[in-house]
Short mmCIF file of C-alpha atoms and ligand atoms in Angstrom, two decimals:
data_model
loop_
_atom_site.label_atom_id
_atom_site.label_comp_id
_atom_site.label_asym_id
_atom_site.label_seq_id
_atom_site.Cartn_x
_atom_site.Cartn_y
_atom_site.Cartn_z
CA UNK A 1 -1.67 13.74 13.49
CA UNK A 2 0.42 10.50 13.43
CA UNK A 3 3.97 10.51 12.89
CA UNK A 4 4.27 6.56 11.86
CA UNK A 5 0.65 5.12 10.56
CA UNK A 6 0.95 1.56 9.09
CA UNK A 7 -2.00 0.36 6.89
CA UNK A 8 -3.08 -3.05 7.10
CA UNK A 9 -5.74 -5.05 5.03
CA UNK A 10 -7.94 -6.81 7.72
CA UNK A 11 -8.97 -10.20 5.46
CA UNK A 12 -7.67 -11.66 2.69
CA UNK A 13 -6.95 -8.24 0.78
CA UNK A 14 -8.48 -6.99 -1.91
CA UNK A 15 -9.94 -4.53 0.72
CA UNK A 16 -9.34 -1.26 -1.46
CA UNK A 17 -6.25 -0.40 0.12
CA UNK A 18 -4.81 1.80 -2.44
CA UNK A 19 -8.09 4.37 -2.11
CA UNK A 20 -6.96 4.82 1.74
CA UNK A 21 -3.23 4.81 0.73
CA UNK A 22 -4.33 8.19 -1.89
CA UNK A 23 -6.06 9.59 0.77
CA UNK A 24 -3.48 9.06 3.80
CA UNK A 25 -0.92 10.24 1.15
CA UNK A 26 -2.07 13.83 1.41
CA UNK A 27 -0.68 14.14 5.28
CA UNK A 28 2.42 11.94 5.14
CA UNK A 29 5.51 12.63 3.21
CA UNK A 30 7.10 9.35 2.95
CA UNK A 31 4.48 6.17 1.86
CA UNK A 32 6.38 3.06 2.08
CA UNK A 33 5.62 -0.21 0.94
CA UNK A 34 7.12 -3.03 3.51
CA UNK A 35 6.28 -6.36 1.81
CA UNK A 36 4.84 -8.52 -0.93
CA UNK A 37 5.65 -8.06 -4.66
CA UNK A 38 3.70 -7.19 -7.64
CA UNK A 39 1.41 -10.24 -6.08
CA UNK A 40 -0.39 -7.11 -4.98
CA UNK A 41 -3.27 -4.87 -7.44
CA UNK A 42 -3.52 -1.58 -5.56
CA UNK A 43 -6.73 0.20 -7.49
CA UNK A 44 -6.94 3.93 -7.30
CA UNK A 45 -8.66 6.80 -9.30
CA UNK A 46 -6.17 9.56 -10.08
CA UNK A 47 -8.62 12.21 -11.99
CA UNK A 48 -11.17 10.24 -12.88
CA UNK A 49 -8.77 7.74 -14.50
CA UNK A 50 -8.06 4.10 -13.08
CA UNK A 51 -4.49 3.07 -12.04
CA UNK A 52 -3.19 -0.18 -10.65
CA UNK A 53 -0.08 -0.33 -9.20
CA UNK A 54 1.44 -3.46 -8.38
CA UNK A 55 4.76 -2.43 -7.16
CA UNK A 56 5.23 1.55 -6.80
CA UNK A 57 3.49 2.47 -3.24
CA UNK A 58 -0.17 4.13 -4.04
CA UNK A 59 1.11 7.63 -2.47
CA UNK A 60 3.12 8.13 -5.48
CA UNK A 61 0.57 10.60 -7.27
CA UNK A 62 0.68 13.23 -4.25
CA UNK A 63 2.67 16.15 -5.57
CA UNK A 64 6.07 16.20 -3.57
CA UNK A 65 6.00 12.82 -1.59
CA UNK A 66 8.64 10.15 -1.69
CA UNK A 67 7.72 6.58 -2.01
CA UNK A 68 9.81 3.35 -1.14
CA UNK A 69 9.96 -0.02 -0.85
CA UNK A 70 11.36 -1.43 2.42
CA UNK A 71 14.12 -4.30 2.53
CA UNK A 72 10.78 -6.79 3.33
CA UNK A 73 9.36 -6.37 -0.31
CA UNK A 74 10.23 -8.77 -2.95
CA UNK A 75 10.78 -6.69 -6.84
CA UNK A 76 10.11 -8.06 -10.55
CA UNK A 77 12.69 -4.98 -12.33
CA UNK A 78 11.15 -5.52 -15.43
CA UNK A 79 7.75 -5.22 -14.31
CA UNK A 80 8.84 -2.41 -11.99
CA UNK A 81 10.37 -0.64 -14.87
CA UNK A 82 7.18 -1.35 -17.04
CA UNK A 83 5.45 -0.05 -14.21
CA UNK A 84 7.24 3.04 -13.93
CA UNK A 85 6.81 4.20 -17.65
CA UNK A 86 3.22 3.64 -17.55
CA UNK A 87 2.88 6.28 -14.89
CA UNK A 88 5.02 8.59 -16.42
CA UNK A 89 2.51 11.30 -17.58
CA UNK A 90 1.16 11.47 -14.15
CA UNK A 91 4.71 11.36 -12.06
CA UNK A 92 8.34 11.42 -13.11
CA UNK A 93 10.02 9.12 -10.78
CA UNK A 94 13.67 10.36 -9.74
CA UNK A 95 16.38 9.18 -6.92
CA UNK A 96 14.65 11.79 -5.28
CA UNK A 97 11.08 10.94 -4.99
CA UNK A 98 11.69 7.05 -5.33
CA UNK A 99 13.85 4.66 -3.45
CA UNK A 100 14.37 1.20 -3.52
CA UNK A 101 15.74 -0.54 -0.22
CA UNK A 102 19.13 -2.30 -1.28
CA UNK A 103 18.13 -4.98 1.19
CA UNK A 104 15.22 -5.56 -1.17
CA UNK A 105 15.02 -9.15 -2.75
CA UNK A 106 14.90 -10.08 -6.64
CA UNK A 107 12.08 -12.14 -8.60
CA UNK A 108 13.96 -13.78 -11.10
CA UNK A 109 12.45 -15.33 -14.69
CA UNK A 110 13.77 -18.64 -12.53
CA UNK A 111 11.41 -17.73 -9.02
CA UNK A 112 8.31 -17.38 -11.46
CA UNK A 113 8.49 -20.79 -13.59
CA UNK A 114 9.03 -22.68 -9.62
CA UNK A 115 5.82 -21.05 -8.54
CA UNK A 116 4.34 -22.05 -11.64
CA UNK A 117 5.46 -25.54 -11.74
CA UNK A 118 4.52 -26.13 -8.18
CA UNK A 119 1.06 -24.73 -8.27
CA UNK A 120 0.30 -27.29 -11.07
CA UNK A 121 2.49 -30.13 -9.57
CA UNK A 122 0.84 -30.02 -5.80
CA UNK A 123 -2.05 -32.06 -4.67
CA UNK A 124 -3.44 -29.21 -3.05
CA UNK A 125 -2.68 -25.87 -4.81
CA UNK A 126 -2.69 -22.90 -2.65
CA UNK A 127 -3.76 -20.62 -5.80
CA UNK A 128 -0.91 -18.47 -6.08
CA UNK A 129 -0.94 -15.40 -8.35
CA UNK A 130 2.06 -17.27 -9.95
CA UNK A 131 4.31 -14.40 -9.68
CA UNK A 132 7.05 -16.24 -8.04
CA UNK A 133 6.73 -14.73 -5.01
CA UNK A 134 6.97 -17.98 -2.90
CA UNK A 135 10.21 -18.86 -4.50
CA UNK A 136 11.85 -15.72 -4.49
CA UNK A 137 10.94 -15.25 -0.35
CA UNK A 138 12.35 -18.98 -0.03
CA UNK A 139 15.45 -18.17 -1.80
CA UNK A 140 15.94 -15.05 0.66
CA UNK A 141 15.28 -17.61 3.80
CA UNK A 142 17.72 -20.04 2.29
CA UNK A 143 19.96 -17.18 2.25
CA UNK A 144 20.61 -18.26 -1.40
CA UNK A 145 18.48 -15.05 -2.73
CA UNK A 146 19.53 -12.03 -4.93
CA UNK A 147 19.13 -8.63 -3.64
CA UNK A 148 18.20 -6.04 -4.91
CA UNK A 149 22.02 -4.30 -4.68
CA UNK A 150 23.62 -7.04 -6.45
CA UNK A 151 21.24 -6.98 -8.85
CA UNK A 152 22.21 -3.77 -10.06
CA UNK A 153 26.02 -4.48 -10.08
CA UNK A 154 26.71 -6.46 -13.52
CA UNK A 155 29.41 -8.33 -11.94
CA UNK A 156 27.46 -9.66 -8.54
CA UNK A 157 24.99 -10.11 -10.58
CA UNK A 158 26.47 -12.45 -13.03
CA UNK A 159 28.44 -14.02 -10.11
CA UNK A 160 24.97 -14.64 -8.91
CA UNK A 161 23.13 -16.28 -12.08
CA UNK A 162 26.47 -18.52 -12.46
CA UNK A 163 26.22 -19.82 -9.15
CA UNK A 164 22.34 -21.02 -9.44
CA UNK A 165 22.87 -21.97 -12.64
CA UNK A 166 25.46 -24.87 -11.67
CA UNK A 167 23.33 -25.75 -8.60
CA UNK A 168 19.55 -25.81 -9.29
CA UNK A 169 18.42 -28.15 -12.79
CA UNK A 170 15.21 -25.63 -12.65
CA UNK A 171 17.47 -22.77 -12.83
CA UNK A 172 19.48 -23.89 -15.88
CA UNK A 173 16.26 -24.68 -17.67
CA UNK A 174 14.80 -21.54 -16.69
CA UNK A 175 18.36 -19.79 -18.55
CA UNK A 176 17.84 -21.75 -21.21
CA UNK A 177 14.21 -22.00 -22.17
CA UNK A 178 13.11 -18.04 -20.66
CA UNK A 179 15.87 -16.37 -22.47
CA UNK A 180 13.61 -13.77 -23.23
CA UNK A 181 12.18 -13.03 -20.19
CA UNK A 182 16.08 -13.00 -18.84
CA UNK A 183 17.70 -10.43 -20.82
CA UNK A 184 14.78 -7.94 -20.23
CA UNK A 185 15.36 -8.99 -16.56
CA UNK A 186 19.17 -8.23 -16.86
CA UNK A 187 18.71 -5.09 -18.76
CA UNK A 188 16.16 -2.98 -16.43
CA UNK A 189 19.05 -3.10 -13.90
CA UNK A 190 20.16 -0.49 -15.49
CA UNK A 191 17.03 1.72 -15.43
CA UNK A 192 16.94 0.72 -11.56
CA UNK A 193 20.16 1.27 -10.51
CA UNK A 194 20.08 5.07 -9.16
CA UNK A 195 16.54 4.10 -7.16
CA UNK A 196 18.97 1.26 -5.21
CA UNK A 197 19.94 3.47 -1.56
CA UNK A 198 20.07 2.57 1.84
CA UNK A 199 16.19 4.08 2.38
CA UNK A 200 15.60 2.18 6.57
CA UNK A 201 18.59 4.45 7.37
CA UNK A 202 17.80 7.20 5.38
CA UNK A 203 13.83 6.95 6.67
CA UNK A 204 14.97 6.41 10.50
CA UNK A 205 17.17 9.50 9.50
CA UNK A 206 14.06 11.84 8.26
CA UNK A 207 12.05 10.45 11.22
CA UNK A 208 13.71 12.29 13.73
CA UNK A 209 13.76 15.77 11.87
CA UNK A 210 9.78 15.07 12.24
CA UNK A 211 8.94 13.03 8.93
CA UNK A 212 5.63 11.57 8.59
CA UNK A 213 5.87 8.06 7.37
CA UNK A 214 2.99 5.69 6.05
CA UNK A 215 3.73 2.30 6.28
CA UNK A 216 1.43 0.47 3.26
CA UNK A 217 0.74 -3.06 3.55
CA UNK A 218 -0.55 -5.29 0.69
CA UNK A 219 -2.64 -8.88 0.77
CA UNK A 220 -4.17 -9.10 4.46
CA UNK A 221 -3.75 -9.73 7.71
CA UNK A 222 -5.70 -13.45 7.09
CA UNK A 223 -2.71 -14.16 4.37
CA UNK A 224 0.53 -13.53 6.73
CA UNK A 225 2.60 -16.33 6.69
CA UNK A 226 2.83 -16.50 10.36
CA UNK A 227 -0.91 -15.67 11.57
CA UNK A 228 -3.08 -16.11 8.39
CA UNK A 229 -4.61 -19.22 7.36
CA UNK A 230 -1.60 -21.37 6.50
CA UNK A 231 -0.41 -22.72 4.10
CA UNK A 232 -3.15 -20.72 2.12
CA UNK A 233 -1.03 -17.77 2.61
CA UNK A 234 1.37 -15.23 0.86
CA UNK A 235 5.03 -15.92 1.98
CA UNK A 236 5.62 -12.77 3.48
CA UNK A 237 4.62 -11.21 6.99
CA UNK A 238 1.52 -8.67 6.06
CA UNK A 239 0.66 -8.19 9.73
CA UNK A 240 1.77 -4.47 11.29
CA UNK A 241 4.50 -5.94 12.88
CA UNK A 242 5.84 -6.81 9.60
CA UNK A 243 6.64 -2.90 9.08
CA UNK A 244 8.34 -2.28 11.77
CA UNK A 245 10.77 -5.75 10.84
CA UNK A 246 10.93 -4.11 7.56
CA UNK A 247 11.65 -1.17 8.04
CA UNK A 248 14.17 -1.78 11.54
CA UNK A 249 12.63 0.30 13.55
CA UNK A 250 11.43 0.70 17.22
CA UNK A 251 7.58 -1.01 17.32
CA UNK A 252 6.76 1.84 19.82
CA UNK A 253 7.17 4.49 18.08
CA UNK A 254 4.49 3.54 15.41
CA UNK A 255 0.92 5.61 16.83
CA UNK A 256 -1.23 4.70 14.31
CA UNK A 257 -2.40 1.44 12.98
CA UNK A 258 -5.39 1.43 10.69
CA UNK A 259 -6.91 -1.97 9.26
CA UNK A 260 -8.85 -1.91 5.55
CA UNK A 261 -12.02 -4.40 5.43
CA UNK A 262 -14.95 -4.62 3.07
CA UNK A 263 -18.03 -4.44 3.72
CA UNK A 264 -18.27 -7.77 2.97
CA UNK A 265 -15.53 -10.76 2.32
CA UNK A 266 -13.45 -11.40 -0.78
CA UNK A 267 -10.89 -14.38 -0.62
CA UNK A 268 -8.75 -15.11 -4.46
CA UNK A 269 -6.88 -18.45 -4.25
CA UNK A 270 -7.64 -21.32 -2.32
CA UNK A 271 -8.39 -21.98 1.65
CA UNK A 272 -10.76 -21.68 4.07
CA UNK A 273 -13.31 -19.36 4.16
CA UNK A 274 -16.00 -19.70 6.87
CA UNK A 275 -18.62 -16.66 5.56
CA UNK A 276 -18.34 -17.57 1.76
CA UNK A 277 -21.53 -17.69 -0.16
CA UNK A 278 -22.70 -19.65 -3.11
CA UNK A 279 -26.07 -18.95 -3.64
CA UNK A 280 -27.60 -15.25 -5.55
CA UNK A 281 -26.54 -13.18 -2.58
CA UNK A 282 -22.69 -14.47 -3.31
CA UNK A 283 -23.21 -13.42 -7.36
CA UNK A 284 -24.93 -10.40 -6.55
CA UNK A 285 -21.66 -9.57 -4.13
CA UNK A 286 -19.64 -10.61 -6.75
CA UNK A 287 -21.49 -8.75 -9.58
CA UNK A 288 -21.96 -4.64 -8.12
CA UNK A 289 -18.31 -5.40 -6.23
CA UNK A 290 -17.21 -6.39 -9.28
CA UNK A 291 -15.00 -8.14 -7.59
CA UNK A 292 -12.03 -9.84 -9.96
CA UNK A 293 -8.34 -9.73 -9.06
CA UNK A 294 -6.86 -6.57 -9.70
CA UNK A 295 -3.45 -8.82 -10.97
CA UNK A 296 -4.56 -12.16 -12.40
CA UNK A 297 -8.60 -11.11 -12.86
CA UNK A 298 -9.24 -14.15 -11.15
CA UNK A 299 -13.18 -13.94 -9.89
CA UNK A 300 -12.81 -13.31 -5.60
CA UNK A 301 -15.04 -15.89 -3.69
CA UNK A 302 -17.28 -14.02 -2.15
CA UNK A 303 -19.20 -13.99 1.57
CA UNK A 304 -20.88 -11.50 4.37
CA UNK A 305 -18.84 -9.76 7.11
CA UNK A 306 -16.64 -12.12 9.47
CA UNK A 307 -16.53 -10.50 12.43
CA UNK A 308 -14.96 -13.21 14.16
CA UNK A 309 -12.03 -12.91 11.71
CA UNK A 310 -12.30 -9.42 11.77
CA UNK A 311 -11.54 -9.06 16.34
CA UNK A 312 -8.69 -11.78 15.63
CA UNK A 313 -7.13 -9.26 12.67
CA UNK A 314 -7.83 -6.48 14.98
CA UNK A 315 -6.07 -8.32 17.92
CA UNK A 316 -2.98 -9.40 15.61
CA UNK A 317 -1.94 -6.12 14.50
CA UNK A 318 -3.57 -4.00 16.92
CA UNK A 319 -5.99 -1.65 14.79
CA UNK A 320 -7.01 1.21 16.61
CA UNK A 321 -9.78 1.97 14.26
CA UNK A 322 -11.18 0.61 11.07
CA UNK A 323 -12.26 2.15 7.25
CA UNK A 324 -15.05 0.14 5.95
CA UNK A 325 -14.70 0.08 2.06
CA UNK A 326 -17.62 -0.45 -0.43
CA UNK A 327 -20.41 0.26 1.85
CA UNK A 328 -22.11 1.18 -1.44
CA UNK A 329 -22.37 -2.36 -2.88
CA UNK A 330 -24.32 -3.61 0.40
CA UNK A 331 -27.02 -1.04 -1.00
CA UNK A 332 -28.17 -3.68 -3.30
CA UNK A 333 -29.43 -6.36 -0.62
CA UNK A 334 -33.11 -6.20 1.31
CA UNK A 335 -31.22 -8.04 3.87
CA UNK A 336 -27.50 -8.03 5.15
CA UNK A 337 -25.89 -10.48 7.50
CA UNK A 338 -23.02 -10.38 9.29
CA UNK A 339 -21.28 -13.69 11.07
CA UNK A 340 -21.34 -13.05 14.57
CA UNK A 341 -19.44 -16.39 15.59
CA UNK A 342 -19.01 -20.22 14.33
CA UNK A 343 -20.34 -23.11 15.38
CA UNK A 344 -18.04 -26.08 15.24
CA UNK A 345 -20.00 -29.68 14.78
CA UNK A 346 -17.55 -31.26 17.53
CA UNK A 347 -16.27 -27.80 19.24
CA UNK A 348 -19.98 -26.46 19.42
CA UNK A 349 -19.90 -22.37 19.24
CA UNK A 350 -16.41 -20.47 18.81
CA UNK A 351 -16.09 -16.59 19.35
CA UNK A 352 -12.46 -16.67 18.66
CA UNK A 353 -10.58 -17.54 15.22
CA UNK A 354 -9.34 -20.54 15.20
CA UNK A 355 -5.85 -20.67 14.10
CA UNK A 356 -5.43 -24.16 12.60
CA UNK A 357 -6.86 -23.54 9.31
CA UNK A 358 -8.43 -28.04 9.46
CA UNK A 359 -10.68 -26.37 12.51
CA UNK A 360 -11.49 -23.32 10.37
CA UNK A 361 -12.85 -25.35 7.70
CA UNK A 362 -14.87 -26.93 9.72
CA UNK A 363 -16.88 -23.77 10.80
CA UNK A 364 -20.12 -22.49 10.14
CA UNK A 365 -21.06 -19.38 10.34
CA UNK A 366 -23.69 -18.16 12.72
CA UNK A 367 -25.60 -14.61 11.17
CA UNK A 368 -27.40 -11.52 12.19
CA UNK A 369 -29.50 -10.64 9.35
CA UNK A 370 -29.59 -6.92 9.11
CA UNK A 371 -32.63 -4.68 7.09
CA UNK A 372 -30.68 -2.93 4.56
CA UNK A 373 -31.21 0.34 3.13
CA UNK A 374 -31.98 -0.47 -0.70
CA UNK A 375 -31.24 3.06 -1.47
CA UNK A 376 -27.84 5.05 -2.72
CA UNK A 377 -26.02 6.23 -0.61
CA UNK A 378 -24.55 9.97 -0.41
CA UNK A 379 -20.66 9.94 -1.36
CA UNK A 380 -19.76 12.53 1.02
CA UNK A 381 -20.75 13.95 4.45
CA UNK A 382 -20.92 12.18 8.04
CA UNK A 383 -22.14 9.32 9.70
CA UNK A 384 -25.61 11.16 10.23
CA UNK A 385 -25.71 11.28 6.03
CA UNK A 386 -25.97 7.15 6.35
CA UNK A 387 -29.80 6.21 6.28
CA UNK A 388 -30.72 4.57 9.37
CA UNK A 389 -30.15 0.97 8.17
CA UNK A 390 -26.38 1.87 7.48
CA UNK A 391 -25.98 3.01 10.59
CA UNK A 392 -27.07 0.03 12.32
CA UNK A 393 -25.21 -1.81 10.02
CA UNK A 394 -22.03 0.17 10.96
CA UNK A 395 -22.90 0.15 14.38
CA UNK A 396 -23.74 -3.56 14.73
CA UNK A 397 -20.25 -4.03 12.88
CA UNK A 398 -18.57 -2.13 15.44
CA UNK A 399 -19.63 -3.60 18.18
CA UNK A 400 -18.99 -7.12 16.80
CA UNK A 401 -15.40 -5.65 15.99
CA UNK A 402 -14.80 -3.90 19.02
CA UNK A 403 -12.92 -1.59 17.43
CA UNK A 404 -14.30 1.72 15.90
CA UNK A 405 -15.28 2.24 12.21
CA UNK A 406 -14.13 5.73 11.09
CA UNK A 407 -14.43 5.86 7.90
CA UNK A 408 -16.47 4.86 5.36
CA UNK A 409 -15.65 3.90 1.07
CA UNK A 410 -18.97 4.85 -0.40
CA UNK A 411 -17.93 4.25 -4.23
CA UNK A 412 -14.48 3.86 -6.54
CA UNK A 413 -13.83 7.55 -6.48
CA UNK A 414 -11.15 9.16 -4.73
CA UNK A 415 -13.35 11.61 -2.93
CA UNK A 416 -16.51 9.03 -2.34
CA UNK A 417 -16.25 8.74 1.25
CA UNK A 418 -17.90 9.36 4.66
CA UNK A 419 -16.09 10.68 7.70
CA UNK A 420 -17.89 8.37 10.36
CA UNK A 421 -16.48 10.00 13.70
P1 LIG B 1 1.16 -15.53 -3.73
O1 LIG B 1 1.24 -14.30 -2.90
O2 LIG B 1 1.16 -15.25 -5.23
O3 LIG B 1 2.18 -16.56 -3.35
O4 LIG B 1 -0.27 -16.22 -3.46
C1 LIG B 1 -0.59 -16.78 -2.19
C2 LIG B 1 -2.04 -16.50 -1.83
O5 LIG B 1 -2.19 -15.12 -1.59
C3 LIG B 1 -3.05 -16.85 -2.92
O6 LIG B 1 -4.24 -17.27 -2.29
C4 LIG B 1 -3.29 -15.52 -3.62
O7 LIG B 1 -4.54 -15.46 -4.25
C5 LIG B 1 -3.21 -14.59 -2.42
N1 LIG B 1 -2.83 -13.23 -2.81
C6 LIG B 1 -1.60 -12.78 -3.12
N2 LIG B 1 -1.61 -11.47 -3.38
C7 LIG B 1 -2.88 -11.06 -3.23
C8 LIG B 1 -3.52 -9.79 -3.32
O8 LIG B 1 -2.93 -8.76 -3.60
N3 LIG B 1 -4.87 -9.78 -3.07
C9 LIG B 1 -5.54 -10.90 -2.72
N4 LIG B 1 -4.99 -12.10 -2.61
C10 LIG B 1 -3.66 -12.19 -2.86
MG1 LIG B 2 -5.58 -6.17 -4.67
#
């Protein structure tokens, strides 16, 4: 038993982090969410009924836990608020079971039409979820940003608007031409206001009187703004390293670090993406994963297992062991493949991930093609319940990973899984 676990998607998310989040709920008492906005579609079955949260941490439905968000997270209040009614019948959300870091930054109608304007104004969109996400983290490292505090104070919060009104043309257009969108923005402060605490205190606080903590990350690893595959990234740090900034705590005292990956690949937006298929075995992927963003139903490009990505994730944010979601949809294929390294045409082979995303580009995979198991697969038991193709497949995986696999997603229910070791 961990008393700090952080949860990490290994690619470009969309790994089915919120199933792991449900699960890991049960043994922690405090989930906390340390970056990102509603950006993020965490999927997850509560009684047989599908939930996405973009914004309230996935632990939430555990009777008894508390869930925050961490000064690193970036919050839409109206969306939060909408968010928060339409779980209502399955948990009442109090000061006590819900806090919102007053370090926390504000989207603003204003941060949403700049995304929006610069994804269709750039030569090269990046393929945003045009949440104003980008704009609201820029704000915050301009030090021009609204947080989450002010927000909820009617007179820093007016202060606030004034200010960007007479300095940003965007801004004053925004005022004008969203007035909608801004007075349901300046009314859910109110509905907001007694979540607003100083929770890093109060969580360093509970950790020494033995609180378990889960850390939950949202995108991936391959989208931190730092180590992913800029600038076809999110603007925020995703990495595990990114909790422990977020939350201000001591990096050694965190003793579990577990990354999420697919089976396969996903990737929404644009960028590089060295494993990505577009031939039957992509659709197919695409089709039984149905595999469409969980926020803007975008369809995900789809490829086989990087591996190569997968060691440099694993070396980033130091995973000490892996879940491997939708094992179930590989079921499908007579053959599975799995990138072992890339072959450059001027670098010749590559067994590490290249960080400059122009080299990436210019990869090519290199595959081991796998006999799959063209049968279902049980949605409980071991690693002995896999047939034998599975667990070569899992095996192979591991190896190429060098880090173990321990659990297994075998379907979109909360209990469908495997315990590997
Ligand atoms: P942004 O986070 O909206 O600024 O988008 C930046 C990039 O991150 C785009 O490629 C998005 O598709 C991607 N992205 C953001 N959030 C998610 C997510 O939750 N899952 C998968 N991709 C995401
Ligand atoms: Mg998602």
């Amino acid at each position: 038993m961990s008393q700090i676990t952080i949860l990490i998607g290994a690619q470009w998310g969309d790994e089915g982090k919120g199933k792991w989040i449900d699960y890991l709920g049960q043994d922690h008492d405090i989930i906390a969410r340390f970056q990102g906005g509603n950006n993020a579609g965490h999927t997850l079955y509560v009684d047989g009924e599908k939930v996405v949260l973009h914004q309230i941490p996935s632990g939430i439905f555990h009777p008894g836990k508390i869930a925050a968000l961490l000064s690193g997270v970036v919050i839409n209040p109206a969306e939060l608020c909408k968010e928060i009614q339409m779980i209502a019948e399955k948990v009442q959300l109090n000061p006590e079971n819900f806090l919102i870091s007053e370090k926390s930054h504000v989207i603003t109608p204003y941060h949403i039409r700049a995304d929006q304007l610069s994804e269709s104004s750039l030569n090269r969109p990046i393929g945003t979820t045009k949440r104003g996400i980008g704009p609201a983290y820029t704000d915050r490292s301009q030090r021009s940003g609204l947080l989450m505090s002010e927000f909820c104070n009617p007179e820093s919060r007016k202060q606030w608007i004034q200010a960007r009104r007479t300095e940003s043309p965007l801004f004053r257009q925004s005022w004008e031409e969203d007035q909608n969108l801004w007075k349901e923005f300046e009314s859910s402060a109110t509905m907001l206001a007694p979540f607003i605490c100083p929770v890093e205190a109060r969580i360093r606080r509970q950790l020494s009187e033995g609180t378990r903590l889960l850390l939950e990350g949202a995108q991936g690893t391959l989208l931190d703004l730092s180590h992913g595959t800029y600038p076809y990234v999110t603007s925020s740090h995703t990495i595990a390293s990114g909790a422990t900034t977020s939350l201000g705590i001591d990096p050694r005292r965190v003793q579990r670090i577990i990354g999420i990956a697919k089976a396969y690949v996903t990737r929404v937006g644009e960028g590089p993406f060295p494993t990505e298929l577009h031939d039957e075995d992509g659709r197919l992927l695409s089709r039984q994963g149905n595999e469409f963003g969980a926020t803007t139903n975008r369809p995900r490009r789809c490829g086989w297992l990087d591996t190569v990505a997968m060691r440099y994730a694993a070396e980033v944010n130091g995973f000490d062991e892996i879940f491997m979601n939708k094992l179930d949809i590989l079921s499908a294929f007579d053959k599975i493949s799995i990138a072992t390294h890339y072959h450059h045409p001027q670098l010749g082979d590559i067994n590490t991930f290249p960080e400059d995303s122009r080299i990436l580009s210019g990869c090519v995979p290199v595959f081991r093609s796998l006999p799959g198991w063209k049968q279902e697969l049980k949605t409980e038991g071991t690693f002995a319940d896999l047939p034998q193709e599975a667990q070569n497949f899992i095996r192979e995986a591991e190896q190429l990973c060098q880090v173990p696999i321990t659990m297994a997603g075998v379907g979109s229910g909360r209990n469908d899984y495997l315990k590997l070791k």
